[in-house]
mmCIF file of C-alpha atoms and ligand atoms in Angstrom:
data_model
loop_
_atom_site.group_PDB
_atom_site.id
_atom_site.type_symbol
_atom_site.label_atom_id
_atom_site.label_comp_id
_atom_site.label_asym_id
_atom_site.label_seq_id
_atom_site.Cartn_x
_atom_site.Cartn_y
_atom_site.Cartn_z
ATOM 1 C CA MET A 1 -21.743 -19.009 -4.339
ATOM 2 C CA MET A 2 -19.775 -18.660 -1.090
ATOM 3 C CA PRO A 3 -17.913 -15.288 -1.081
ATOM 4 C CA ALA A 4 -14.288 -15.671 -2.055
ATOM 5 C CA ASP A 5 -11.466 -15.784 0.624
ATOM 6 C CA TYR A 6 -9.090 -12.863 1.022
ATOM 7 C CA THR A 7 -5.233 -13.255 0.756
ATOM 8 C CA PHE A 8 -3.451 -11.246 3.291
ATOM 9 C CA SER A 9 -0.061 -9.605 2.949
ATOM 10 C CA PHE A 10 2.681 -7.397 5.018
ATOM 11 C CA GLY A 11 6.182 -6.306 4.210
ATOM 12 C CA PRO A 12 9.179 -7.102 6.392
ATOM 13 C CA TRP A 13 9.365 -3.016 7.115
ATOM 14 C CA ASN A 14 5.901 -3.942 9.304
ATOM 15 C CA ILE A 15 8.053 -5.527 11.855
ATOM 16 C CA HIS A 16 10.493 -2.768 12.725
ATOM 17 C CA GLU A 17 12.547 -1.536 15.546
ATOM 18 C CA GLY A 18 10.405 1.258 16.702
ATOM 19 C CA ALA A 19 12.687 4.406 15.556
ATOM 20 C CA ASP A 20 10.997 7.508 14.916
ATOM 21 C CA PRO A 21 12.286 11.125 14.092
ATOM 22 C CA PHE A 22 12.551 11.595 17.646
ATOM 23 C CA GLY A 23 14.139 8.557 19.093
ATOM 24 C CA PRO A 24 16.598 5.549 17.559
ATOM 25 C CA ALA A 25 15.455 2.028 17.543
ATOM 26 C CA ILE A 26 13.943 0.622 20.863
ATOM 27 C CA ARG A 27 13.490 -3.068 19.576
ATOM 28 C CA PRO A 28 16.372 -5.368 18.596
ATOM 29 C CA THR A 29 16.586 -5.759 14.785
ATOM 30 C CA LEU A 30 15.053 -8.956 13.429
ATOM 31 C CA GLU A 31 16.956 -10.402 10.543
ATOM 32 C CA PHE A 32 14.954 -10.523 7.055
ATOM 33 C CA ALA A 33 14.838 -14.709 7.423
ATOM 34 C CA ASP A 34 13.709 -14.706 11.047
ATOM 35 C CA LYS A 35 10.620 -12.072 9.963
ATOM 36 C CA VAL A 36 9.680 -14.310 6.987
ATOM 37 C CA LYS A 37 9.338 -17.057 9.573
ATOM 38 C CA GLN A 38 6.763 -14.995 11.168
ATOM 39 C CA PHE A 39 4.377 -14.621 8.475
ATOM 40 C CA LYS A 40 2.284 -17.722 8.646
ATOM 41 C CA GLY A 41 1.976 -17.654 12.073
ATOM 42 C CA LEU A 42 0.362 -14.369 12.293
ATOM 43 C CA GLY A 43 -2.127 -15.737 9.611
ATOM 44 C CA PHE A 44 -0.248 -14.421 6.242
ATOM 45 C CA ASP A 45 0.132 -16.279 3.107
ATOM 46 C CA ALA A 46 1.964 -13.240 1.216
ATOM 47 C CA ILE A 47 4.617 -10.873 1.498
ATOM 48 C CA MET A 48 5.455 -7.323 0.116
ATOM 49 C CA LEU A 49 8.880 -6.371 -0.601
ATOM 50 C CA HIS A 50 11.173 -3.258 -1.491
ATOM 51 C CA ASP A 51 13.712 -4.419 -4.006
ATOM 52 C CA ASP A 52 16.471 -4.067 -1.784
ATOM 53 C CA ASP A 53 14.680 -6.190 1.003
ATOM 54 C CA ALA A 54 14.566 -8.700 -1.890
ATOM 55 C CA VAL A 55 17.934 -8.367 -3.053
ATOM 56 C CA PRO A 56 20.262 -6.117 -0.721
ATOM 57 C CA ASP A 57 22.689 -3.738 -2.132
ATOM 58 C CA ILE A 58 20.692 -3.933 -5.232
ATOM 59 C CA ASP A 59 22.259 -0.840 -6.997
ATOM 60 C CA SER A 60 25.716 -2.521 -6.729
ATOM 61 C CA LYS A 61 24.600 -5.846 -8.585
ATOM 62 C CA SER A 62 24.395 -6.762 -12.204
ATOM 63 C CA ALA A 63 21.269 -7.702 -13.556
ATOM 64 C CA ALA A 64 22.073 -11.286 -13.762
ATOM 65 C CA GLN A 65 23.153 -11.295 -10.136
ATOM 66 C CA VAL A 66 19.976 -9.463 -8.930
ATOM 67 C CA GLU A 67 17.850 -12.094 -11.063
ATOM 68 C CA GLN A 68 19.648 -14.997 -9.306
ATOM 69 C CA GLU A 69 19.398 -13.756 -5.736
ATOM 70 C CA ALA A 70 15.551 -12.958 -6.485
ATOM 71 C CA GLY A 71 15.086 -16.178 -7.631
ATOM 72 C CA ALA A 72 16.683 -17.706 -4.581
ATOM 73 C CA LEU A 73 14.687 -15.548 -2.549
ATOM 74 C CA LYS A 74 11.426 -17.068 -4.146
ATOM 75 C CA ALA A 75 12.568 -20.748 -3.438
ATOM 76 C CA MET A 76 13.477 -19.749 0.327
ATOM 77 C CA LEU A 77 9.428 -18.206 0.470
ATOM 78 C CA GLU A 78 7.996 -20.946 -1.052
ATOM 79 C CA GLY A 79 9.833 -22.816 1.636
ATOM 80 C CA GLU A 80 7.934 -20.999 3.948
ATOM 81 C CA GLY A 81 4.547 -21.086 2.122
ATOM 82 C CA LEU A 82 4.404 -17.794 0.974
ATOM 83 C CA VAL A 83 3.922 -15.849 -2.046
ATOM 84 C CA THR A 84 5.076 -12.606 -3.267
ATOM 85 C CA GLU A 85 2.367 -9.954 -3.795
ATOM 86 C CA LEU A 86 4.290 -6.845 -5.241
ATOM 87 C CA ALA A 87 7.745 -5.289 -4.978
ATOM 88 C CA ALA A 88 8.498 -1.940 -4.890
ATOM 89 C CA PRO A 89 11.707 0.308 -5.811
ATOM 90 C CA ARG A 90 12.911 2.088 -2.681
ATOM 91 C CA LEU A 91 14.536 5.156 -3.957
ATOM 92 C CA TRP A 92 13.890 7.528 -1.416
ATOM 93 C CA GLU A 93 16.538 6.055 1.015
ATOM 94 C CA ASP A 94 19.421 6.509 -1.278
ATOM 95 C CA PRO A 95 21.090 9.548 -1.207
ATOM 96 C CA ARG A 96 20.748 10.377 -4.557
ATOM 97 C CA GLY A 97 16.940 10.280 -4.597
ATOM 98 C CA ALA A 98 17.389 13.164 -1.623
ATOM 99 C CA ASP A 99 15.220 15.416 -3.872
ATOM 100 C CA GLY A 100 13.112 12.763 -5.903
ATOM 101 C CA GLY A 101 14.323 10.026 -8.352
ATOM 102 C CA PHE A 102 11.904 10.692 -11.288
ATOM 103 C CA THR A 103 11.598 14.478 -10.932
ATOM 104 C CA ALA A 104 14.930 15.178 -9.918
ATOM 105 C CA ASN A 105 16.487 18.190 -11.460
ATOM 106 C CA ASP A 106 19.553 16.086 -12.306
ATOM 107 C CA PRO A 107 19.275 14.008 -15.335
ATOM 108 C CA ALA A 108 21.998 11.356 -14.016
ATOM 109 C CA VAL A 109 19.624 11.146 -10.876
ATOM 110 C CA ARG A 110 16.357 10.238 -13.237
ATOM 111 C CA GLN A 111 18.267 7.760 -15.372
ATOM 112 C CA TRP A 112 19.337 6.080 -11.946
ATOM 113 C CA ALA A 113 16.008 5.847 -10.936
ATOM 114 C CA ILE A 114 14.615 4.830 -14.290
ATOM 115 C CA ASP A 115 17.580 1.951 -14.105
ATOM 116 C CA ARG A 116 16.863 1.051 -10.696
ATOM 117 C CA SER A 117 13.234 0.456 -11.206
ATOM 118 C CA LYS A 118 13.811 -1.851 -14.344
ATOM 119 C CA ARG A 119 16.062 -3.773 -12.074
ATOM 120 C CA CYS A 120 12.985 -3.926 -9.907
ATOM 121 C CA ALA A 121 10.475 -5.050 -12.665
ATOM 122 C CA ASP A 122 13.311 -7.807 -12.883
ATOM 123 C CA VAL A 123 12.903 -8.498 -9.594
ATOM 124 C CA CYS A 124 9.134 -8.787 -9.827
ATOM 125 C CA ARG A 125 9.475 -11.404 -12.226
ATOM 126 C CA ALA A 126 11.981 -13.583 -10.315
ATOM 127 C CA LEU A 127 9.524 -13.514 -7.732
ATOM 128 C CA GLY A 128 6.417 -14.470 -9.637
ATOM 129 C CA THR A 129 4.570 -11.599 -9.350
ATOM 130 C CA ASP A 130 3.485 -9.107 -12.013
ATOM 131 C CA ILE A 131 2.628 -5.768 -9.653
ATOM 132 C CA LEU A 132 5.380 -3.163 -9.222
ATOM 133 C CA VAL A 133 4.221 -0.538 -6.789
ATOM 134 C CA LEU A 134 5.584 3.059 -7.236
ATOM 135 C CA TRP A 135 4.842 4.958 -3.656
ATOM 136 C CA LEU A 136 6.321 8.189 -5.067
ATOM 137 C CA ALA A 137 7.721 9.304 -2.033
ATOM 138 C CA ARG A 138 9.993 12.180 -2.715
ATOM 139 C CA GLU A 139 8.258 12.835 -6.313
ATOM 140 C CA GLY A 140 7.326 16.558 -5.066
ATOM 141 C CA THR A 141 8.928 19.434 -3.490
ATOM 142 C CA TYR A 142 9.512 20.883 -0.015
ATOM 143 C CA ILE A 143 8.931 24.481 -1.816
ATOM 144 C CA ARG A 144 7.267 25.015 -4.983
ATOM 145 C CA GLU A 145 10.052 27.089 -6.956
ATOM 146 C CA ALA A 146 12.231 24.030 -6.343
ATOM 147 C CA LYS A 147 11.257 21.881 -9.717
ATOM 148 C CA ASP A 148 9.400 22.874 -12.701
ATOM 149 C CA ALA A 149 5.827 21.157 -11.953
ATOM 150 C CA VAL A 150 4.791 20.531 -15.177
ATOM 151 C CA ALA A 151 7.888 19.476 -16.433
ATOM 152 C CA ALA A 152 7.792 16.754 -13.266
ATOM 153 C CA HIS A 153 4.820 15.512 -14.387
ATOM 154 C CA GLY A 154 5.957 14.670 -17.989
ATOM 155 C CA ARG A 155 9.072 12.977 -16.333
ATOM 156 C CA LEU A 156 6.888 10.755 -14.463
ATOM 157 C CA VAL A 157 5.153 9.516 -17.773
ATOM 158 C CA GLU A 158 8.366 8.869 -18.989
ATOM 159 C CA ALA A 159 9.645 7.124 -15.984
ATOM 160 C CA VAL A 160 6.426 4.803 -16.388
ATOM 161 C CA ASN A 161 6.457 4.449 -20.005
ATOM 162 C CA ALA A 162 10.180 3.126 -19.433
ATOM 163 C CA ILE A 163 9.442 0.507 -16.947
ATOM 164 C CA LEU A 164 6.426 -0.643 -19.060
ATOM 165 C CA GLU A 165 8.791 -0.922 -22.141
ATOM 166 C CA HIS A 166 11.471 -2.728 -20.043
ATOM 167 C CA ASP A 167 8.921 -5.599 -19.174
ATOM 168 C CA PRO A 168 5.768 -6.282 -21.295
ATOM 169 C CA ASP A 169 3.927 -8.166 -18.737
ATOM 170 C CA ILE A 170 4.676 -5.883 -15.677
ATOM 171 C CA ARG A 171 1.682 -3.679 -14.039
ATOM 172 C CA ILE A 172 2.302 -0.827 -12.294
ATOM 173 C CA ALA A 173 0.235 0.435 -9.344
ATOM 174 C CA ILE A 174 0.906 3.892 -7.990
ATOM 175 C CA GLU A 175 0.169 4.260 -4.442
ATOM 176 C CA PRO A 176 -0.789 8.121 -4.042
ATOM 177 C CA LYS A 177 0.187 9.919 -0.602
ATOM 178 C CA PRO A 178 -0.399 13.715 -0.128
ATOM 179 C CA ASN A 179 2.564 14.595 1.857
ATOM 180 C CA GLU A 180 5.567 13.112 3.920
ATOM 181 C CA PRO A 181 8.554 12.914 3.324
ATOM 182 C CA MET A 182 7.784 16.208 0.935
ATOM 183 C CA ASP A 183 5.697 19.106 1.840
ATOM 184 C CA HIS A 184 3.270 18.364 -1.491
ATOM 185 C CA ALA A 185 3.788 15.150 -3.525
ATOM 186 C CA TYR A 186 3.056 15.254 -7.304
ATOM 187 C CA LEU A 187 0.442 12.546 -7.265
ATOM 188 C CA PRO A 188 -1.363 13.116 -3.722
ATOM 189 C CA THR A 189 -4.663 11.331 -4.548
ATOM 190 C CA ILE A 190 -5.954 8.330 -6.513
ATOM 191 C CA GLY A 191 -7.464 10.975 -8.938
ATOM 192 C CA HIS A 192 -3.976 12.283 -9.920
ATOM 193 C CA ALA A 193 -2.468 8.914 -10.131
ATOM 194 C CA LEU A 194 -4.866 7.491 -12.638
ATOM 195 C CA ALA A 195 -5.147 10.645 -14.526
ATOM 196 C CA LEU A 196 -1.465 10.026 -14.800
ATOM 197 C CA ALA A 197 -1.887 6.643 -16.036
ATOM 198 C CA SER A 198 -4.444 7.616 -18.648
ATOM 199 C CA GLN A 199 -1.189 9.426 -20.479
ATOM 200 C CA THR A 200 1.146 6.600 -20.127
ATOM 201 C CA ALA A 201 2.047 4.148 -23.461
ATOM 202 C CA ASN A 202 -0.218 1.389 -22.070
ATOM 203 C CA PRO A 203 -2.967 2.602 -19.225
ATOM 204 C CA SER A 204 -4.373 -0.932 -19.149
ATOM 205 C CA ARG A 205 -1.129 -1.718 -17.264
ATOM 206 C CA VAL A 206 -1.144 1.447 -14.909
ATOM 207 C CA GLY A 207 -3.529 0.995 -11.961
ATOM 208 C CA ALA A 208 -3.439 2.020 -8.350
ATOM 209 C CA LEU A 209 -2.922 1.147 -4.716
ATOM 210 C CA ILE A 210 -4.840 2.838 -1.997
ATOM 211 C CA GLU A 211 -3.289 3.140 1.620
ATOM 212 C CA THR A 212 -5.974 4.119 4.059
ATOM 213 C CA ALA A 213 -3.854 6.681 6.181
ATOM 214 C CA HIS A 214 -2.712 8.437 2.582
ATOM 215 C CA SER A 215 -6.449 9.198 1.643
ATOM 216 C CA LEU A 216 -7.363 10.338 5.410
ATOM 217 C CA LEU A 217 -3.906 12.649 5.016
ATOM 218 C CA ALA A 218 -5.380 13.981 1.765
ATOM 219 C CA GLY A 219 -8.729 14.723 3.514
ATOM 220 C CA LEU A 220 -10.222 11.831 1.566
ATOM 221 C CA ASP A 221 -12.711 9.057 2.481
ATOM 222 C CA PRO A 222 -10.628 5.912 1.897
ATOM 223 C CA SER A 223 -13.698 3.599 0.873
ATOM 224 C CA ASP A 224 -14.589 6.001 -1.754
ATOM 225 C CA ASP A 225 -11.043 6.391 -3.190
ATOM 226 C CA MET A 226 -11.387 2.617 -3.417
ATOM 227 C CA ALA A 227 -14.527 2.591 -5.001
ATOM 228 C CA PHE A 228 -13.398 5.231 -7.616
ATOM 229 C CA ALA A 229 -10.524 2.863 -8.541
ATOM 230 C CA LEU A 230 -12.722 0.049 -8.444
ATOM 231 C CA SER A 231 -14.813 1.444 -10.807
ATOM 232 C CA PHE A 232 -12.103 1.518 -13.501
ATOM 233 C CA GLY A 233 -10.761 -2.021 -12.470
ATOM 234 C CA LYS A 234 -7.502 -0.182 -11.293
ATOM 235 C CA LEU A 235 -7.639 -1.157 -7.809
ATOM 236 C CA TRP A 236 -4.778 -3.912 -7.549
ATOM 237 C CA SER A 237 -3.770 -3.685 -3.807
ATOM 238 C CA VAL A 238 -4.748 -1.815 -0.776
ATOM 239 C CA HIS A 239 -2.551 -0.754 2.419
ATOM 240 C CA LEU A 240 -5.064 -1.011 5.407
ATOM 241 C CA ASN A 241 -4.278 0.911 8.060
ATOM 242 C CA ASP A 242 -5.679 3.923 10.537
ATOM 243 C CA GLN A 243 -4.699 7.503 11.004
ATOM 244 C CA ASN A 244 -6.215 9.581 13.879
ATOM 245 C CA GLY A 245 -6.877 12.857 12.204
ATOM 246 C CA LEU A 246 -4.241 15.002 9.983
ATOM 247 C CA LYS A 247 -0.967 14.419 11.383
ATOM 248 C CA TYR A 248 2.174 12.390 10.452
ATOM 249 C CA ASP A 249 1.323 9.263 8.847
ATOM 250 C CA GLN A 250 0.436 7.001 11.719
ATOM 251 C CA ASP A 251 0.026 3.554 10.426
ATOM 252 C CA LYS A 252 -1.921 2.587 13.094
ATOM 253 C CA SER A 253 -3.860 -0.916 13.092
ATOM 254 C CA PHE A 254 -6.670 -1.457 11.013
ATOM 255 C CA GLY A 255 -9.778 0.143 12.451
ATOM 256 C CA ALA A 256 -8.228 1.342 15.462
ATOM 257 C CA ALA A 257 -9.103 4.925 15.253
ATOM 258 C CA ASN A 258 -12.322 4.643 13.220
ATOM 259 C CA LEU A 259 -14.070 1.562 13.045
ATOM 260 C CA ARG A 260 -16.847 2.824 10.783
ATOM 261 C CA VAL A 261 -14.411 4.237 8.217
ATOM 262 C CA ALA A 262 -12.960 0.877 8.272
ATOM 263 C CA PHE A 263 -16.269 -1.004 8.171
ATOM 264 C CA ASN A 264 -16.935 0.869 4.628
ATOM 265 C CA GLN A 265 -13.543 -0.021 3.390
ATOM 266 C CA VAL A 266 -14.398 -3.833 4.078
ATOM 267 C CA LYS A 267 -17.849 -3.251 2.824
ATOM 268 C CA VAL A 268 -16.691 -1.561 -0.786
ATOM 269 C CA LEU A 269 -14.251 -4.229 -1.327
ATOM 270 C CA GLU A 270 -16.362 -7.293 -0.414
ATOM 271 C CA GLU A 271 -19.431 -5.681 -2.705
ATOM 272 C CA ALA A 272 -17.059 -5.111 -5.501
ATOM 273 C CA ASN A 273 -15.783 -8.746 -5.180
ATOM 274 C CA PHE A 274 -12.284 -7.324 -4.617
ATOM 275 C CA ALA A 275 -10.905 -10.897 -3.647
ATOM 276 C CA ASP A 276 -12.454 -12.303 -7.175
ATOM 277 C CA THR A 277 -9.958 -9.990 -8.977
ATOM 278 C CA GLY A 278 -7.105 -11.830 -7.440
ATOM 279 C CA ALA A 279 -5.818 -8.507 -5.779
ATOM 280 C CA MET A 280 -4.833 -9.041 -2.000
ATOM 281 C CA VAL A 281 -5.191 -7.303 1.151
ATOM 282 C CA ALA A 282 -2.267 -5.454 2.464
ATOM 283 C CA PHE A 283 -1.716 -3.935 5.988
ATOM 284 C CA ASP A 284 1.039 -1.265 6.198
ATOM 285 C CA VAL A 285 0.671 -0.804 9.818
ATOM 286 C CA LYS A 286 3.293 0.068 12.570
ATOM 287 C CA ALA A 287 3.542 -1.450 16.114
ATOM 288 C CA MET A 288 3.675 1.490 18.744
ATOM 289 C CA ARG A 289 7.128 2.416 19.942
ATOM 290 C CA THR A 290 6.047 1.430 23.354
ATOM 291 C CA GLN A 291 5.566 -2.246 22.616
ATOM 292 C CA PRO A 292 7.742 -4.801 23.904
ATOM 293 C CA ALA A 293 9.956 -6.649 21.534
ATOM 294 C CA GLU A 294 8.214 -9.964 22.227
ATOM 295 C CA LEU A 295 4.755 -8.183 21.597
ATOM 296 C CA ALA A 296 5.854 -6.086 18.476
ATOM 297 C CA THR A 297 3.696 -8.128 15.828
ATOM 298 C CA LYS A 298 0.225 -7.868 16.979
ATOM 299 C CA HIS A 299 -0.370 -5.074 15.061
ATOM 300 C CA LEU A 300 -0.492 -7.281 12.182
ATOM 301 C CA SER A 301 -2.576 -10.225 13.645
ATOM 302 C CA ASN A 302 -4.725 -7.507 14.761
ATOM 303 C CA SER A 303 -5.373 -6.000 11.954
ATOM 304 C CA LYS A 304 -6.198 -9.276 10.434
ATOM 305 C CA ALA A 305 -8.607 -10.198 12.910
ATOM 306 C CA MET A 306 -10.248 -6.407 12.764
ATOM 307 C CA PHE A 307 -10.851 -7.480 8.648
ATOM 308 C CA MET A 308 -12.199 -10.762 9.671
ATOM 309 C CA HIS A 309 -14.440 -9.341 12.067
ATOM 310 C CA LEU A 310 -15.634 -6.204 10.000
ATOM 311 C CA LEU A 311 -16.057 -8.841 7.168
ATOM 312 C CA GLU A 312 -18.356 -10.774 9.319
ATOM 313 C CA LYS A 313 -20.315 -7.139 10.040
ATOM 314 C CA VAL A 314 -20.375 -6.611 6.344
ATOM 315 C CA ARG A 315 -21.624 -9.985 5.234
ATOM 316 C CA THR A 316 -24.495 -10.023 8.077
ATOM 317 C CA TRP A 317 -25.665 -6.493 7.168
ATOM 318 C CA ASP A 318 -28.893 -6.180 6.311
ATOM 319 C CA ARG A 319 -29.016 -4.737 2.726
ATOM 320 C CA ASP A 320 -32.538 -4.516 3.049
ATOM 321 C CA VAL A 321 -32.742 -1.763 5.651
ATOM 322 C CA GLU A 322 -29.887 0.006 3.198
ATOM 323 C CA LEU A 323 -32.302 -0.053 0.172
ATOM 324 C CA GLN A 324 -35.414 0.912 2.280
ATOM 325 C CA CYS A 325 -33.884 3.753 3.690
ATOM 326 C CA ARG A 326 -32.328 4.892 0.500
ATOM 327 C CA GLU A 327 -35.942 4.800 -0.721
ATOM 328 C CA ALA A 328 -37.433 6.766 1.962
ATOM 329 C CA GLY A 329 -34.744 9.167 1.762
ATOM 330 C CA ASP A 330 -34.345 8.606 5.860
ATOM 331 C CA TYR A 331 -30.138 8.369 5.860
ATOM 332 C CA GLU A 332 -30.671 9.353 9.395
ATOM 333 C CA ALA A 333 -32.198 5.848 10.115
ATOM 334 C CA LEU A 334 -29.731 4.428 7.919
ATOM 335 C CA GLU A 335 -27.207 5.679 9.877
ATOM 336 C CA LEU A 336 -28.469 4.716 13.067
ATOM 337 C CA ALA A 337 -29.119 0.870 11.707
ATOM 338 C CA VAL A 338 -25.238 0.984 10.667
ATOM 339 C CA MET A 339 -24.058 2.316 14.012
ATOM 340 C CA GLU A 340 -26.593 -0.098 15.893
ATOM 341 C CA HIS A 341 -25.038 -3.306 13.505
ATOM 342 C CA LEU A 342 -21.462 -2.415 14.506
ATOM 343 C CA MET A 343 -22.347 -2.060 18.161
ATOM 344 C CA GLY A 344 -24.184 -5.377 17.817
ATOM 345 C CA VAL A 345 -27.365 -4.003 19.258
ATOM 346 C CA GLN A 346 -30.016 -6.090 18.085
HETATM 347 C C1 3MF B 1 4.625 4.955 3.274
HETATM 348 C C2 3MF B 1 4.228 3.878 2.518
HETATM 349 C C3 3MF B 1 5.374 2.944 2.364
HETATM 350 C C4 3MF B 1 4.668 2.143 0.874
HETATM 351 C C5 3MF B 1 5.769 0.954 0.441
HETATM 352 C C6 3MF B 1 5.393 0.138 -0.702
HETATM 353 C C7 3MF B 1 6.958 2.233 3.704
HETATM 354 O O1 3MF B 1 3.622 6.005 3.529
HETATM 355 O O2 3MF B 1 3.098 3.735 2.685
HETATM 356 O O3 3MF B 1 5.709 1.847 3.128
HETATM 357 O O4 3MF B 1 3.342 1.428 1.124
HETATM 358 O O5 3MF B 1 7.047 1.329 0.247
HETATM 359 O O6 3MF B 1 5.705 0.641 -1.930
HETATM 360 MG MG1 MG B 2 1.805 1.886 2.110
#
């Protein structure tokens, strides 16, 4: 049987102006519609969206307006040959969400976050995807005394339950990240995310999205994190990228910092038949700030190219060597075989 094909996606935020915390935008802003036009040429068939990428100023619009605008966007995307992989409520950019949404101390803010997430579920439905991603950006603290942490976990479960109840078809994929923007996030790892999922009203509709850099920032191996979620049937998307050590979230091109770690991510996805589950492979990558505007999409095509190269490496990897080395307990030989395979040494 031929191995299944992967479907690749990225988000409009992955084509950006190069601003960082120490300097402003350095490349001109591309309109959303112009970004959308780039996807196919870069080799992508799907798009990820924030709720307000899909419906600008979403907070000021009625449910009917949100549905109508998201419906119009679906038609526009179809015209470009694109499907929507997922949508995510962008709670962290609103001033109300400065100290988090679902776990804010102010009940009015918590209610706003839940209402906004319900609108995001409506956006998902109108766009034809059943996956709503929760990257819980500010659901955590700068100082431990700022919030009641035990209550905060209960509030996260309540928020997830409210979204599940609002839309009986929606599936929620939690994207864990240990820190940044907060000092500590409440759901720092895949283990935390899936433990919380098990406490919700419908655990079968709560899973996860694993981002390479987020696992690395937690000091964990992304392929093992993926394997953990895969073993429970809970890996509903991945954000492949790379990260050079423990520092700010770099979102480097896939494979750029550590080829072997990247190889193992592709290997675990391929061996678990990830593409057959209907899930897609997304790249959450940033162009270097130094990149000129006309060359500021290469991080996307390069990431896909690296995935395809590594997929070839996975598919040509001699599994017998792996099994024999395991049998012999000779992991030194196994390690050399992996490295030589990656280097193309015959
Ligand atoms: C932050 C992220 C986010 C999420 C995105 C989708 C901006 O580290 O990875 O990217 O992936 O918001 O929920
Ligand atoms: Mg991400």
